[in-house]
Amino acid sequence: MRHLRLLTLAALSLVGLSGPLEAQAYRVRLDVRGQSVGYRGIARDSIAATAVVTGSSGGLETPDGFAAACSPGSEYCSFYRPGPKVDAGALTTTADVTVWGLGVEGLSLHATARLGVGLGGSNAWPGTDPALQLFEGYAQYVRRAVTARLGRQFVTSRLGYSGFDGGRVSWKSHDLGLDAAAYGGWSLARAASVPITSPSLNPLSEYQPRQRFVLAGAAAGWRWYPIDLRIRYEREIDPSVDRLVGERVGGDAVINGPYGLSLVAGGDFDLVSGLWGNAEGTLGYAAGRLAVRVGARQYRPYFPLWTIWGAFSPVPYSATFGSVSLGPFDGLSLRASGEQYWYDDAEADVPLANVETSGWRWNGDGSLTYGSWLFRLGYQRDEGPGGKSNGWEGSVGFAPTPALTVTARGGNLFRALEFRYSDSDLWFVGLEGVYRLSDILRANVGIVRYDEWRARPDAGAFAWDQLRLVAGLSFVFGTPADRGVVPEVIRRMPEASVR
């Protein structure tokens, strides 16, 4: 980690120079954003069991009308009331830096980091601990068909989003259509840019691992039109006990046929549990302004073995789906998609309850560009286990000049919640403006109002209304070298060649 920090500091110090040193060049993007919101949550409270009353619905309530839950034999009953109003805000700055021309042909430095500061009370805004997060920070060396990386980096594939501090080597042959990659190092926490041992993950308490896991993986592919085949293997080990955290393999295939036809299929297999994870197959057709897709898929969540969830066998669901997009004429685009899904038998008895195990969802939207105006309107509906929802969203954008865009948005979402004691009807309306001050500077401001109505037969039908204010600045600058031909070291980044 010490070497990684030195690498990042070196990249940032080079960016601070007033100009290039000999053939050195850099490019920097800075994003500064602020957001403010006021909201009201819920607070748990209790009351003596002797003080509850029977409400109009036949259930137990507090004297002031809040539904109460009373355990047999307990002296107290619990209930939830509106919590205090919380005013929260956050100011974040994200920097993306690339430096090349360092005196060694093919060598470049890359870093992406974010500084986030909460402006409200303690823990009022999530994601600001730790305040400084290094998403990526690595040195990259490109030489002919080989690319090597060293530092903090991420690999994305059908197996997920894997972050680690370590090394990666990839190879590609354009003549043979082959590519391969191998990588390994100390893994980062799932869906985060911090180690699993970070204090920011302290809610794990005594279940938090005391030592970082070791990640290793490999990928290979063959592309020869009209066929593209991919395979990937990945495993994670807990070195403190020398036990597997996870081990999976996955593959993808794409076949582009004649007359606009295509076939895409893939799947992944958990070698530890012996269970198929996600798998799908899609048949597509595209011709001119028309595109159609039909297919089937299975989804099964993946749980690493170090968590308690690794002791369970997650129940998958299967689905059939289809979509169509059409552009009747220039400026107009129409899209619609739908899916029907069903869960496998969980082999668990639920006494005195009937639970739905299947459902369906569909959505449609359209956009129209007319001169300086852009109109969009969409609708979605979902009916299945756990609840139902339907809603619409629309926007109107206007660009009076190439530098200025103003967009008004509005919509509604209604949710009928099967397993909760309330229904929600949410409306929102907002206005956003983006202004390009120059080639390197862009500013944006926005305001959004959310109004929610809750249908409950007790005093707990309080709303979650809120007003959000957003403002931001984006800077892009660098040496003149980045305005010419894109260097080979940038064009041949591994993610462009090996998936």
CSV table of C-alpha atoms in Angstrom, one decimal, residues 1-17 97 99 109-113 132 134 136-138:
chain,number,residue,atom,x,y,z
A,1,MET,CA,0.0,0.0,0.0
A,2,ARG,CA,2.9,2.4,0.7
A,3,HIS,CA,4.1,2.0,-2.9
A,4,LEU,CA,0.6,2.6,-4.2
A,5,ARG,CA,0.3,5.9,-2.2
A,6,LEU,CA,3.7,7.0,-3.6
A,7,LEU,CA,2.5,6.2,-7.1
A,8,THR,CA,-0.6,8.3,-6.7
A,9,LEU,CA,1.2,11.2,-5.1
A,10,ALA,CA,3.7,11.1,-8.0
A,11,ALA,CA,0.9,11.3,-10.6
A,12,LEU,CA,-0.8,14.2,-8.8
A,13,SER,CA,2.4,16.1,-8.4
A,14,LEU,CA,3.1,15.8,-12.1
A,15,VAL,CA,-0.3,17.2,-12.8
A,16,GLY,CA,0.4,20.3,-10.8
A,17,LEU,CA,3.2,21.4,-13.1
A,97,VAL,CA,-5.6,11.9,-13.9
A,99,VAL,CA,0.1,11.1,-17.2
A,109,LEU,CA,0.3,6.7,-14.7
A,110,HIS,CA,-3.5,6.7,-13.9
A,111,ALA,CA,-5.3,7.7,-10.8
A,112,THR,CA,-9.0,8.3,-9.9
A,113,ALA,CA,-9.8,9.5,-6.4
A,132,LEU,CA,-10.6,10.3,0.8
A,134,LEU,CA,-8.7,6.0,-4.1
A,136,GLU,CA,-7.9,3.4,-9.0
A,137,GLY,CA,-4.2,4.2,-9.0
A,138,TYR,CA,-1.8,2.3,-11.1
